[in-house]
Short mmCIF file of C-alpha atoms and ligand atoms in Angstrom, two decimals:
data_model
loop_
_atom_site.label_atom_id
_atom_site.label_comp_id
_atom_site.label_asym_id
_atom_site.label_seq_id
_atom_site.Cartn_x
_atom_site.Cartn_y
_atom_site.Cartn_z
CA MET A 1 -30.99 10.97 6.05
CA THR A 2 -28.66 10.61 3.14
CA GLU A 3 -30.76 10.88 -0.09
CA ASN A 4 -28.20 10.67 -2.76
CA LYS A 5 -26.31 7.88 -1.15
CA LYS A 6 -23.66 6.51 -3.43
CA LYS A 7 -24.50 3.18 -4.86
CA TYR A 8 -21.53 0.90 -4.42
CA THR A 9 -20.65 -1.90 -6.85
CA PHE A 10 -20.26 -5.25 -5.36
CA LYS A 11 -16.48 -5.00 -5.49
CA GLU A 12 -16.46 -1.70 -3.53
CA ALA A 13 -19.07 -2.97 -1.05
CA VAL A 14 -17.06 -6.04 -0.03
CA TYR A 15 -14.16 -3.62 0.59
CA PHE A 16 -11.79 -6.40 1.02
CA ILE A 17 -10.81 -6.50 -2.60
CA GLU A 18 -10.38 -2.79 -2.73
CA ILE A 19 -8.01 -2.97 0.31
CA LEU A 20 -5.87 -5.42 -1.64
CA ARG A 21 -5.77 -2.98 -4.49
CA GLY A 22 -4.71 -0.18 -2.12
CA LEU A 23 -2.09 -2.40 -0.63
CA GLY A 24 -0.78 -2.91 -4.10
CA VAL A 25 -0.55 0.78 -4.76
CA THR A 26 1.46 1.42 -1.54
CA ILE A 27 3.85 -1.55 -2.05
CA LYS A 28 4.45 -0.30 -5.63
CA HIS A 29 5.58 3.00 -4.22
CA PHE A 30 7.61 1.28 -1.58
CA PHE A 31 9.63 -0.52 -4.23
CA THR A 32 9.72 2.03 -6.99
CA ARG A 33 10.32 5.21 -5.16
CA ARG A 34 10.44 8.41 -7.22
CA LYS A 35 12.80 10.79 -5.74
CA PHE A 36 11.25 13.99 -4.69
CA ALA A 37 13.07 14.64 -1.35
CA ILE A 38 16.64 15.59 -1.43
CA ASN A 39 19.14 15.17 1.32
CA TYR A 40 19.47 18.90 1.77
CA PRO A 41 22.86 19.89 3.00
CA GLU A 42 24.61 17.30 0.92
CA GLU A 43 22.48 17.60 -2.20
CA LYS A 44 21.14 20.97 -3.25
CA LEU A 45 18.19 21.78 -5.33
CA ASN A 46 19.22 22.80 -8.79
CA ILE A 47 17.28 25.93 -9.38
CA THR A 48 16.95 26.61 -13.02
CA GLY A 49 13.98 27.36 -15.10
CA ASN A 50 12.97 29.24 -18.19
CA THR A 51 14.75 32.30 -17.09
CA GLN A 52 16.71 32.96 -20.16
CA ALA A 53 14.04 34.46 -22.34
CA THR A 54 13.02 36.95 -19.63
CA MET A 55 16.59 37.86 -18.83
CA LYS A 56 17.46 38.56 -22.50
CA VAL A 57 14.87 41.31 -22.62
CA MET A 58 16.25 42.83 -19.52
CA ASP A 59 19.96 42.45 -19.79
CA LYS A 60 22.12 41.73 -22.85
CA ASP A 61 24.51 39.73 -20.70
CA ALA A 62 21.71 37.35 -19.60
CA GLN A 63 23.48 34.11 -20.56
CA GLU A 64 26.66 35.04 -19.02
CA LEU A 65 24.82 35.99 -15.82
CA ILE A 66 23.01 32.79 -15.72
CA ASP A 67 26.10 30.83 -16.29
CA ARG A 68 28.41 32.63 -13.82
CA VAL A 69 26.38 33.98 -10.98
CA GLU A 70 23.32 31.75 -11.19
CA VAL A 71 21.00 34.77 -11.57
CA THR A 72 17.46 33.73 -12.41
CA MET A 73 14.44 35.74 -12.97
CA ASN A 74 11.80 33.41 -11.59
CA TYR A 75 13.68 32.47 -8.43
CA ARG A 76 14.23 35.22 -5.90
CA GLY A 77 17.01 34.48 -3.61
CA LYS A 78 19.86 36.58 -2.11
CA HIS A 79 20.50 39.87 -3.85
CA ALA A 80 23.54 40.75 -5.96
CA LEU A 81 24.81 44.14 -7.09
CA LEU A 82 26.33 43.80 -10.52
CA VAL A 83 29.63 45.37 -11.37
CA ASP A 84 30.73 45.79 -15.04
CA GLY A 85 34.47 45.08 -14.93
CA ASP A 86 35.58 47.76 -12.54
CA LEU A 87 32.55 49.99 -12.68
CA GLY A 88 29.63 49.25 -10.41
CA ARG A 89 26.30 49.69 -12.02
CA CYS A 90 24.59 51.18 -9.06
CA VAL A 91 24.25 54.99 -9.10
CA ALA A 92 22.77 55.24 -5.65
CA CYS A 93 19.52 56.62 -6.92
CA LYS A 94 17.69 55.07 -3.93
CA MET A 95 14.80 53.83 -6.17
CA CYS A 96 15.05 50.36 -4.65
CA GLU A 97 15.17 51.70 -1.21
CA THR A 98 12.07 53.70 -1.95
CA VAL A 99 10.07 50.99 -3.55
CA CYS A 100 11.00 48.29 -0.91
CA PRO A 101 7.80 47.69 1.00
CA PHE A 102 9.67 46.35 3.95
CA PHE A 103 12.42 48.90 4.38
CA ALA A 104 15.01 46.13 3.90
CA ILE A 105 17.45 48.27 1.83
CA TYR A 106 19.47 51.16 3.30
CA ILE A 107 21.64 53.19 0.98
CA GLU A 108 24.16 55.98 1.84
CA PRO A 109 25.36 57.62 -1.29
CA GLU A 110 28.72 59.31 -1.95
CA GLU A 111 30.34 61.12 -4.77
CA SER A 112 31.63 58.58 -7.18
CA PRO A 113 35.46 58.32 -7.32
CA ASP A 114 35.08 57.17 -10.91
CA PRO A 115 34.37 59.95 -13.34
CA ARG A 116 32.10 57.71 -15.43
CA LYS A 117 29.17 58.16 -13.08
CA GLU A 118 28.29 60.80 -10.54
CA ARG A 119 27.17 58.94 -7.49
CA SER A 120 27.91 55.56 -5.95
CA PRO A 121 26.81 53.98 -2.76
CA LYS A 122 29.01 54.20 0.27
CA ILE A 123 26.83 51.92 2.21
CA PHE A 124 24.51 49.56 0.58
CA GLU A 125 22.79 47.20 2.99
CA VAL A 126 20.19 44.62 2.42
CA ASP A 127 18.73 43.23 5.56
CA LEU A 128 17.72 39.73 4.44
CA THR A 129 15.77 39.06 7.62
CA ARG A 130 13.36 41.92 6.64
CA CYS A 131 13.35 41.24 2.97
CA ALA A 132 10.29 39.39 1.58
CA TYR A 133 11.97 38.53 -1.69
CA CYS A 134 9.34 40.30 -3.62
CA GLY A 135 11.65 41.37 -6.27
CA TYR A 136 10.37 45.05 -6.43
CA CYS A 137 13.82 46.47 -6.02
CA VAL A 138 14.98 44.57 -9.13
CA GLU A 139 12.09 45.92 -11.08
CA ALA A 140 12.65 49.44 -9.88
CA CYS A 141 16.32 49.71 -10.60
CA PRO A 142 16.88 51.93 -13.70
CA GLU A 143 20.46 50.70 -14.18
CA ASN A 144 19.79 46.93 -13.96
CA ALA A 145 22.18 47.13 -11.05
CA ILE A 146 20.39 45.00 -8.46
CA THR A 147 19.37 41.48 -9.19
CA MET A 148 18.44 38.41 -7.31
CA THR A 149 20.39 35.15 -7.37
CA SER A 150 19.16 31.56 -6.81
CA PHE A 151 21.15 31.51 -3.45
CA TYR A 152 18.55 30.40 -0.99
CA SER A 153 20.53 28.89 1.86
CA LEU A 154 20.44 31.78 4.17
CA VAL A 155 21.74 30.42 7.47
CA ALA A 156 23.20 32.37 10.39
CA ARG A 157 23.57 32.14 14.01
CA GLN A 158 22.66 35.75 14.66
CA ARG A 159 20.45 38.26 12.87
CA PRO A 160 23.04 40.79 11.98
CA GLU A 161 24.85 38.17 10.02
CA LEU A 162 22.02 38.28 7.57
CA SER A 163 22.34 41.94 6.92
CA ILE A 164 24.36 41.88 3.73
CA GLN A 165 26.72 44.70 3.03
CA ARG A 166 27.81 46.26 -0.25
CA LYS A 167 31.02 44.13 -0.38
CA GLU A 168 29.21 40.87 -0.03
CA LEU A 169 26.57 41.96 -2.73
CA ARG A 170 29.23 43.00 -5.22
CA THR A 171 29.17 40.65 -8.14
CA VAL A 172 31.67 41.25 -10.94
CA ILE A 173 30.46 40.24 -14.38
CA LYS A 174 32.61 40.10 -17.55
CA MET B 1 13.03 -32.17 42.62
CA VAL B 2 13.80 -29.02 40.88
CA ASP B 3 16.08 -29.17 37.89
CA TYR B 4 18.23 -26.15 38.30
CA ILE B 5 19.83 -26.37 34.95
CA THR B 6 16.51 -26.41 33.15
CA VAL B 7 15.38 -23.42 35.37
CA ALA B 8 18.58 -21.72 34.40
CA ILE B 9 18.12 -22.39 30.65
CA TYR B 10 14.50 -20.97 30.79
CA THR B 11 15.65 -17.91 32.77
CA VAL B 12 18.34 -17.12 30.17
CA MET B 13 15.86 -17.74 27.43
CA SER B 14 13.25 -15.37 28.95
CA VAL B 15 15.83 -12.66 29.47
CA VAL B 16 17.05 -13.06 25.80
CA VAL B 17 13.55 -12.88 24.46
CA PHE B 18 12.77 -9.88 26.64
CA VAL B 19 15.76 -8.01 25.37
CA LEU B 20 14.98 -9.03 21.77
CA ILE B 21 11.38 -7.77 22.02
CA LEU B 22 12.59 -4.42 23.44
CA THR B 23 15.20 -4.09 20.61
CA THR B 24 12.64 -5.02 18.06
CA VAL B 25 10.32 -2.39 19.50
CA ALA B 26 13.02 0.19 19.22
CA PHE B 27 13.86 -0.63 15.64
CA LEU B 28 10.12 -0.86 14.81
CA THR B 29 9.66 2.82 15.59
CA LEU B 30 12.42 3.54 13.07
CA ALA B 31 11.02 0.99 10.62
CA GLU B 32 7.60 2.60 10.84
CA ARG B 33 8.98 6.02 9.91
CA ARG B 34 11.27 4.73 7.20
CA ILE B 35 8.67 2.51 5.66
CA SER B 36 5.92 4.99 5.76
CA ALA B 37 8.36 7.49 4.11
CA PHE B 38 9.20 5.09 1.33
CA MET B 39 5.45 4.44 0.66
CA GLN B 40 4.85 8.12 0.39
CA ASP B 41 8.03 8.63 -1.82
CA ARG B 42 9.88 10.34 0.96
CA LEU B 43 13.10 9.42 2.54
CA GLY B 44 12.36 9.31 6.25
CA PRO B 45 14.91 9.75 9.12
CA ASN B 46 18.29 8.93 7.74
CA ARG B 47 20.59 11.20 9.60
CA VAL B 48 21.62 9.44 12.85
CA GLY B 49 24.06 6.73 11.97
CA PRO B 50 24.02 4.65 8.79
CA TRP B 51 20.43 4.65 7.24
CA GLY B 52 19.37 6.33 10.45
CA LEU B 53 19.93 3.17 12.48
CA PHE B 54 20.74 5.00 15.61
CA GLN B 55 17.51 7.10 15.50
CA PRO B 56 15.84 4.94 18.24
CA VAL B 57 18.76 5.71 20.60
CA ALA B 58 18.38 9.39 19.98
CA ASP B 59 14.60 9.10 20.46
CA GLY B 60 15.20 7.19 23.72
CA ILE B 61 17.60 9.87 24.99
CA LYS B 62 15.05 12.52 24.04
CA PHE B 63 12.22 10.73 25.94
CA ILE B 64 14.39 10.47 29.05
CA MET B 65 15.36 14.04 28.94
CA LYS B 66 11.93 15.45 28.56
CA GLU B 67 9.94 16.85 31.44
CA ASP B 68 7.57 14.48 33.03
CA ILE B 69 4.30 16.38 33.51
CA THR B 70 1.36 15.27 35.54
CA PRO B 71 -1.90 17.19 34.93
CA LEU B 72 -3.05 19.22 37.92
CA GLU B 73 -6.23 17.29 38.78
CA ALA B 74 -5.04 13.87 37.58
CA ASN B 75 -5.28 10.88 39.78
CA LYS B 76 -1.59 10.50 40.35
CA LEU B 77 -1.48 6.78 41.27
CA LEU B 78 -3.67 5.65 38.34
CA TYR B 79 -2.03 8.02 36.08
CA THR B 80 1.43 6.41 36.84
CA LEU B 81 0.01 2.95 36.87
CA ALA B 82 -1.57 3.14 33.34
CA PRO B 83 1.61 3.05 31.14
CA ILE B 84 2.93 0.17 33.22
CA LEU B 85 -0.34 -1.72 32.88
CA THR B 86 -0.03 -1.28 29.08
CA ILE B 87 3.50 -2.47 28.60
CA ILE B 88 3.61 -5.44 30.91
CA PRO B 89 0.79 -7.48 29.42
CA ALA B 90 2.16 -6.81 25.97
CA MET B 91 5.43 -8.42 27.10
CA LEU B 92 3.90 -11.19 29.02
CA THR B 93 1.82 -12.43 26.17
CA PHE B 94 4.85 -13.49 24.29
CA ALA B 95 5.86 -16.02 26.91
CA VAL B 96 3.54 -18.78 25.37
CA VAL B 97 4.59 -18.29 21.80
CA PRO B 98 6.73 -21.13 20.55
CA PHE B 99 9.67 -20.29 18.19
CA GLY B 100 11.05 -23.70 17.56
CA HIS B 101 10.78 -27.43 17.83
CA ASP B 102 11.58 -29.11 21.27
CA LEU B 103 15.25 -29.60 21.62
CA PHE B 104 16.67 -32.81 23.17
CA LEU B 105 19.93 -32.07 25.10
CA HIS B 106 21.44 -34.75 27.34
CA GLY B 107 18.11 -36.31 28.18
CA ARG B 108 16.51 -32.93 28.77
CA VAL B 109 13.65 -31.76 26.60
CA ILE B 110 13.94 -28.07 26.13
CA ASN B 111 10.88 -26.28 24.59
CA LEU B 112 11.91 -23.32 22.46
CA GLN B 113 9.15 -21.42 24.18
CA ILE B 114 9.33 -19.70 27.53
CA ALA B 115 6.28 -21.29 29.05
CA ASN B 116 4.60 -24.32 27.52
CA LEU B 117 1.26 -23.72 29.29
CA ASN B 118 -1.43 -26.09 28.67
CA VAL B 119 -4.05 -23.21 28.58
CA GLY B 120 -1.90 -21.46 25.91
CA ILE B 121 -4.43 -19.67 23.91
CA LEU B 122 -6.70 -18.81 26.95
CA TYR B 123 -3.56 -17.29 28.62
CA VAL B 124 -3.11 -15.16 25.57
CA PHE B 125 -6.63 -13.93 25.80
CA ALA B 126 -6.53 -13.33 29.46
CA ILE B 127 -3.26 -11.32 29.49
CA ALA B 128 -4.02 -9.46 26.27
CA SER B 129 -7.29 -8.11 27.71
CA MET B 130 -5.35 -6.81 30.57
CA GLY B 131 -3.68 -4.38 28.20
CA ILE B 132 -6.88 -2.52 27.59
CA PHE B 133 -7.00 -1.53 31.40
CA GLY B 134 -3.89 0.54 30.87
CA ILE B 135 -5.53 2.50 28.09
CA ILE B 136 -8.92 3.06 29.93
CA ILE B 137 -7.25 4.05 33.24
CA GLY B 138 -4.82 6.19 31.45
CA GLY B 139 -7.57 7.94 29.54
CA TRP B 140 -9.69 8.30 32.77
CA ALA B 141 -6.85 9.35 35.20
CA SER B 142 -5.44 12.19 33.10
CA ASN B 143 -8.60 14.27 33.69
CA ASN B 144 -8.93 15.28 30.05
CA LYS B 145 -12.05 14.94 27.90
CA TYR B 146 -10.15 13.78 24.89
CA SER B 147 -8.21 11.21 26.79
CA LEU B 148 -11.46 9.97 28.38
CA LEU B 149 -13.08 9.66 24.95
CA GLY B 150 -10.04 7.69 23.68
CA GLY B 151 -10.18 5.33 26.56
CA LEU B 152 -13.98 4.76 26.14
CA ARG B 153 -13.62 4.13 22.53
CA SER B 154 -10.94 1.76 23.12
CA ALA B 155 -12.95 -0.12 25.72
CA SER B 156 -16.01 -0.55 23.39
CA GLN B 157 -13.71 -1.45 20.49
CA PHE B 158 -11.93 -4.05 22.53
CA ILE B 159 -15.20 -5.69 23.66
CA SER B 160 -16.45 -5.80 20.17
CA TYR B 161 -13.46 -7.37 18.67
CA GLU B 162 -12.49 -9.65 21.43
CA ILE B 163 -15.57 -11.67 20.68
CA SER B 164 -14.92 -12.16 16.91
CA MET B 165 -11.22 -12.90 17.70
CA GLY B 166 -12.29 -15.59 20.14
CA LEU B 167 -14.82 -17.05 17.56
CA ALA B 168 -12.04 -17.16 14.89
CA VAL B 169 -9.74 -18.96 17.34
CA ILE B 170 -12.44 -21.47 18.20
CA GLY B 171 -12.26 -22.72 14.57
CA ILE B 172 -8.49 -23.28 15.12
CA LEU B 173 -9.04 -25.14 18.28
CA MET B 174 -11.62 -27.35 16.56
CA VAL B 175 -9.22 -28.30 13.89
CA TYR B 176 -6.10 -28.82 15.91
CA GLY B 177 -7.73 -29.94 19.15
CA SER B 178 -5.28 -28.34 21.54
CA LEU B 179 -4.92 -25.07 23.43
CA LYS B 180 -1.12 -25.42 23.53
CA LEU B 181 0.43 -23.14 21.03
CA ASN B 182 3.32 -25.55 20.59
CA ASP B 183 0.95 -28.40 19.73
CA ILE B 184 -0.88 -26.19 17.24
CA ALA B 185 2.38 -25.30 15.57
CA LEU B 186 3.42 -28.94 15.54
CA TYR B 187 0.22 -30.12 14.09
CA GLN B 188 0.58 -27.67 11.18
CA GLY B 189 3.57 -29.61 9.99
CA SER B 190 1.39 -32.61 9.10
CA LEU B 191 0.47 -33.04 5.49
CA TRP B 192 -2.72 -33.05 3.53
CA PHE B 193 -2.81 -35.61 0.83
CA ASN B 194 0.83 -36.12 1.65
CA THR B 195 1.81 -32.89 -0.09
CA ILE B 196 0.27 -29.70 1.27
CA PRO B 197 1.18 -28.75 4.85
CA LYS B 198 -1.92 -28.17 6.97
CA TRP B 199 -1.18 -24.49 7.73
CA GLY B 200 -3.96 -22.49 9.45
CA ILE B 201 -4.42 -20.20 6.52
CA LEU B 202 -5.29 -23.11 4.30
CA VAL B 203 -7.57 -24.93 6.80
CA GLN B 204 -9.23 -21.76 8.12
CA PRO B 205 -9.13 -19.07 5.39
CA LEU B 206 -12.26 -17.29 6.74
CA GLY B 207 -11.07 -17.60 10.27
CA PHE B 208 -7.74 -16.02 9.28
CA ILE B 209 -9.46 -12.98 7.80
CA ILE B 210 -11.56 -12.55 11.01
CA PHE B 211 -8.59 -13.02 13.25
CA LEU B 212 -6.49 -10.60 11.20
CA VAL B 213 -9.13 -7.83 11.26
CA SER B 214 -9.70 -8.35 15.00
CA VAL B 215 -6.04 -8.24 15.78
CA PHE B 216 -5.78 -4.96 14.05
CA ALA B 217 -8.57 -3.64 16.21
CA GLU B 218 -7.08 -5.10 19.39
CA THR B 219 -3.72 -3.49 18.88
CA ASN B 220 -5.29 -0.21 18.12
CA ARG B 221 -3.58 0.03 14.72
CA VAL B 222 -4.87 1.84 11.69
CA PRO B 223 -7.58 1.47 10.26
CA PHE B 224 -8.87 0.90 13.80
CA ASP B 225 -6.76 3.42 15.70
CA LEU B 226 -9.81 5.30 17.00
CA PRO B 227 -8.49 5.44 20.66
CA GLU B 228 -5.67 7.72 19.59
CA ALA B 229 -7.33 9.23 16.50
CA GLU B 230 -5.04 12.28 16.41
CA SER B 231 -7.22 14.25 14.02
CA GLU B 232 -10.21 13.92 16.22
CA LEU B 233 -8.97 13.43 19.87
CA VAL B 234 -5.70 15.43 19.88
CA GLY B 235 -3.65 12.38 21.09
CA GLY B 236 -6.40 10.11 22.32
CA TYR B 237 -5.70 8.32 25.65
CA HIS B 238 -2.08 9.56 25.85
CA THR B 239 -2.83 13.21 25.13
CA GLU B 240 -1.63 14.23 28.66
CA TYR B 241 1.33 11.81 28.81
CA SER B 242 4.91 12.97 28.32
CA SER B 243 8.41 11.78 28.61
CA MET B 244 8.93 8.10 29.64
CA LYS B 245 5.27 7.53 30.49
CA PHE B 246 4.38 8.31 26.92
CA ALA B 247 7.26 6.23 25.81
CA PHE B 248 5.80 3.24 27.70
CA PHE B 249 2.57 3.60 25.98
CA PHE B 250 4.36 3.86 22.63
CA MET B 251 6.42 0.82 23.48
CA GLY B 252 3.40 -1.13 24.57
CA GLU B 253 1.68 -0.43 21.22
CA TYR B 254 4.64 -1.89 19.35
CA ALA B 255 5.17 -4.84 21.68
CA ASN B 256 1.56 -5.52 21.12
CA MET B 257 2.21 -5.59 17.43
CA ILE B 258 5.01 -8.05 17.88
CA THR B 259 2.93 -10.36 19.92
CA ALA B 260 0.09 -10.11 17.45
CA SER B 261 2.30 -10.84 14.65
CA ALA B 262 3.78 -13.87 16.50
CA LEU B 263 0.16 -15.09 17.12
CA ILE B 264 -0.81 -14.68 13.51
CA ALA B 265 2.25 -16.60 12.45
CA THR B 266 1.74 -19.34 15.07
CA LEU B 267 -1.92 -19.90 14.50
CA TYR B 268 -2.19 -19.50 10.80
CA PHE B 269 1.22 -19.78 9.27
CA GLY B 270 2.66 -22.78 10.93
CA GLY B 271 4.60 -20.94 13.55
CA TRP B 272 8.22 -22.10 13.42
CA GLN B 273 7.28 -24.75 10.80
CA VAL B 274 9.07 -24.93 7.49
CA PRO B 275 7.12 -27.19 5.11
CA TYR B 276 8.59 -30.75 5.09
CA LEU B 277 11.08 -29.94 7.82
CA HIS B 278 11.02 -32.40 10.74
CA ASN B 279 13.46 -32.62 13.60
CA ILE B 280 15.63 -35.12 11.73
CA GLY B 281 15.78 -33.08 8.45
CA PHE B 282 13.71 -32.54 5.45
CA ILE B 283 11.31 -35.33 4.67
CA ILE B 284 9.89 -34.85 1.18
CA PRO B 285 7.17 -37.32 0.21
CA LYS B 286 8.12 -39.59 -2.78
CA PHE B 287 11.60 -37.93 -2.73
CA GLY B 288 13.49 -39.03 0.24
CA ILE B 289 14.99 -37.78 3.39
CA VAL B 290 17.69 -35.06 3.82
CA HIS B 291 19.26 -35.70 7.19
CA MET B 292 20.21 -32.62 9.30
CA GLN B 293 21.75 -31.98 12.74
CA GLN B 294 19.30 -31.07 15.46
CA TRP B 295 20.87 -27.64 16.02
CA LEU B 296 20.71 -26.80 12.29
CA VAL B 297 17.08 -27.75 12.16
CA ALA B 298 16.43 -25.47 15.25
CA ILE B 299 18.20 -22.51 13.67
CA ILE B 300 16.18 -22.95 10.42
CA GLU B 301 13.04 -23.18 12.46
CA VAL B 302 13.68 -20.08 14.62
CA LEU B 303 14.65 -18.24 11.42
CA SER B 304 11.51 -19.21 9.73
CA PHE B 305 9.54 -17.96 12.74
CA VAL B 306 11.43 -14.69 12.74
CA ILE B 307 10.78 -14.20 9.08
CA LYS B 308 7.07 -14.85 9.42
CA VAL B 309 6.76 -12.45 12.41
CA GLY B 310 8.89 -9.87 10.52
CA PHE B 311 6.59 -10.19 7.47
CA PHE B 312 3.55 -9.50 9.63
CA LEU B 313 5.15 -6.58 11.37
CA PHE B 314 5.74 -5.23 7.94
CA PHE B 315 2.25 -5.93 7.08
CA PHE B 316 1.01 -3.93 10.11
CA LEU B 317 3.03 -0.91 8.84
CA TRP B 318 1.97 -1.56 5.29
CA VAL B 319 -1.70 -1.44 6.20
CA ARG B 320 -1.25 1.59 8.29
CA TRP B 321 0.01 3.65 5.45
CA THR B 322 -2.57 2.38 3.06
CA LEU B 323 -5.99 2.58 4.72
CA PRO B 324 -7.88 5.55 6.15
CA ARG B 325 -9.39 5.34 9.61
CA PHE B 326 -12.82 3.91 10.05
CA ARG B 327 -15.69 5.95 11.54
CA PHE B 328 -16.67 4.84 14.90
CA ASP B 329 -20.12 3.56 13.96
CA GLN B 330 -18.51 1.77 10.94
CA LEU B 331 -16.18 0.22 13.38
CA THR B 332 -18.76 -1.18 15.72
CA ALA B 333 -20.97 -2.20 12.82
CA LEU B 334 -18.19 -4.14 11.21
CA GLY B 335 -17.40 -5.82 14.62
CA TRP B 336 -20.97 -6.77 15.56
CA LYS B 337 -22.83 -7.10 12.17
CA VAL B 338 -20.10 -8.61 10.04
CA LEU B 339 -17.29 -10.23 11.90
CA ILE B 340 -19.26 -11.97 14.70
CA PRO B 341 -21.80 -13.70 12.28
CA LEU B 342 -18.93 -14.59 10.00
CA GLY B 343 -17.13 -16.11 13.04
CA ILE B 344 -20.20 -18.17 13.84
CA LEU B 345 -20.51 -19.26 10.24
CA ASN B 346 -16.83 -20.26 10.32
CA ILE B 347 -17.42 -22.45 13.28
CA VAL B 348 -20.26 -24.15 11.53
CA ILE B 349 -18.42 -24.69 8.34
CA THR B 350 -15.38 -26.03 10.30
CA GLY B 351 -17.63 -28.36 12.15
CA ALA B 352 -19.14 -29.69 8.98
CA LEU B 353 -15.73 -30.11 7.41
CA ILE B 354 -14.52 -32.06 10.47
CA MET B 355 -17.54 -34.30 10.29
CA LEU B 356 -16.82 -34.96 6.64
CA ARG B 357 -13.25 -35.72 7.62
CA ILE B 358 -11.86 -33.26 5.07
CA ILE B 359 -9.81 -31.38 7.63
S1 SF4 C 1 13.00 41.91 -2.70
FE1 SF4 C 1 11.34 43.23 -1.92
S2 SF4 C 1 11.65 43.22 0.18
FE2 SF4 C 1 13.49 42.42 -0.58
S3 SF4 C 1 14.82 44.26 -0.72
FE3 SF4 C 1 13.81 43.99 -2.73
S4 SF4 C 1 11.98 45.29 -2.61
FE4 SF4 C 1 12.68 45.00 -0.45
S1 SF4 C 2 20.41 49.39 -7.00
FE1 SF4 C 2 19.46 50.39 -8.67
S2 SF4 C 2 17.66 51.29 -7.80
FE2 SF4 C 2 19.04 50.82 -6.13
S3 SF4 C 2 20.18 52.71 -5.79
FE3 SF4 C 2 21.32 51.40 -7.19
S4 SF4 C 2 20.81 52.15 -9.16
FE4 SF4 C 2 19.25 52.82 -7.84
#
C-alpha cells in the first residue's frame, strides 16, 4: 500500500523518547514566553517601519510628518488631509474620489476663500466603513494632500460615526 | 450502634471534597486555557478579574443563560440522562481515594478518605466504566451521525484500554497485596534498603507507563481524544449538546481528570506519603526522629497529596498541548498490540521479582 514508507530510527519508532522531547519543547515555551500578543486596549501596537525613505521622496516634510502625525507609508490606516499652516493642500480636484474603487470618498468643492488657490473642498467625506485602505487615493493626489496615518483603532457604535468629515481629517503640519 | 459523630464527620468531609472537586473543575477550565496559551506564546483569557481568575464564573453564567436545545428526533429521556451519567461516576470515583493518614481523635479512627472500601480498586474500575455509558448514550440519543461515531469510538477505545489498565494495576496489587487504596498508600511509605521509599513508580516503572497511557485513553484526553475529535467529528459525542447539558459533559471530563490524577498519585507516587514522614514525625534512618504533632503531619500529608494531584493535572494539560491526536487504527493497535502484551510482561516480571524477594 505505502511503497515509500518512511524508515523510522529506533528512537522515533519507540515514540516515547520523542514524546519526552516534545514535552521539553512545550515546557520551555511555558516558562520562557516570548511576547507576541499584546493586551490590546491598554497596550497598543507601535506601528513604525521603514517609512522614512519612501516618505522623503514623496514629501519634503516627511520626518516631521512621521514624528507628529504618525503618518506612515507602509501602514494604511485612517486618512488625514494635510494643511500647511493655514492653507489646506487639497484643491478639490476630485482625483481621489475618481480613483477610489469603493466610492468611499465624497467631495463637494467650493471657491476657495483663500486667494492662494482656486478651489477647496466644502465637504470632504471619507466613509471608513466602505474604504478598503488600498491607498490609491494617496497615490492619485497631485498635491500630496491626502495621506494615511497609522491610526487603526476604528471603533464606533454606529456606522455613520465612521464617516469621517473634513474637520476630523484636517491635520495641520508645521 | 451507629456512631453519629463519625457519620457527621464523614458527611462533612464528603461535602467538602465534593465542593473542592467542583471548584477545581472550574479552575481547571481556566488553567487549561491559560496554560495552553502560555505554551503557545499567547496570553490566554486574562480579562475577568485578576489574571482572569473569575473567568469560570463568567463561563458558568454563560452556560446557564444559553438556550437548551434538544434535537428534533432525539430520544429525550436518554438525551437528558447522558450528561448526568457522565458526571456522577466521575465524582463518585473520588470517594475511595485517600488523602491522608488515619487520624486518631478521642478514641475514634478517622480515615482521611470518604469511604475506606475493602474492594477499593475494583470499585474504581466498576464506577469508572459507568462513565462511558454517558458518552455512548449521549452519542446515540442525539440522533446525529457524528455524535454516534464519537460514542462508538469511545466505546471501542474504552474496552481496549480498560484491559491494559487492569493489567497494569494487577502488578501493583501483587506488590502491595491489598485492594484498599489506603493500604497501598500506606505500604508505599516503607523503605527499600532502609533508604528509598517503595513508591509505585520505582517498584513498577513499566506498569506506571502502561497505566499512564491507559488513563489518558480512559479520560478521552489528547492524544486519545478521538471521541470528540473536533476536526473529524464536529464535536464528537456532544455535538448536539448545548447549555448546561454540555457543561455537564465538560465538567465530567475535568472531574475524570482529577480522579485519574489522584489515582496515578495514589498508586504510583505514594498518595499522601511524604518520604520518611510517619504519623509521629519524620523518621530518617541513621539520623534520628523529628517529632511532630498529629495535625501538622496530617496537613503536610494532605498538602503533599494535593501537590501530586496538581502536578498530574498540569501533566494532563501539558501533554494535551504537546502531542497530536492518534489515528483510530493506531489507537487500537497501540492498545491491543503494545500495551496488553507489555501489561502481561509486567505481571510476569513482577512475579519473578517477588519470587526473588527483590520487591
Ligand atoms: S484607501 Fe482606497 S478605498 Fe480607501 S478612500 Fe482611498 S482609494 Fe478609496
Ligand atoms: S485630496 Fe488630493 S486628489 Fe483628493 S481632491 Fe484633494 S487635491 Fe485632489
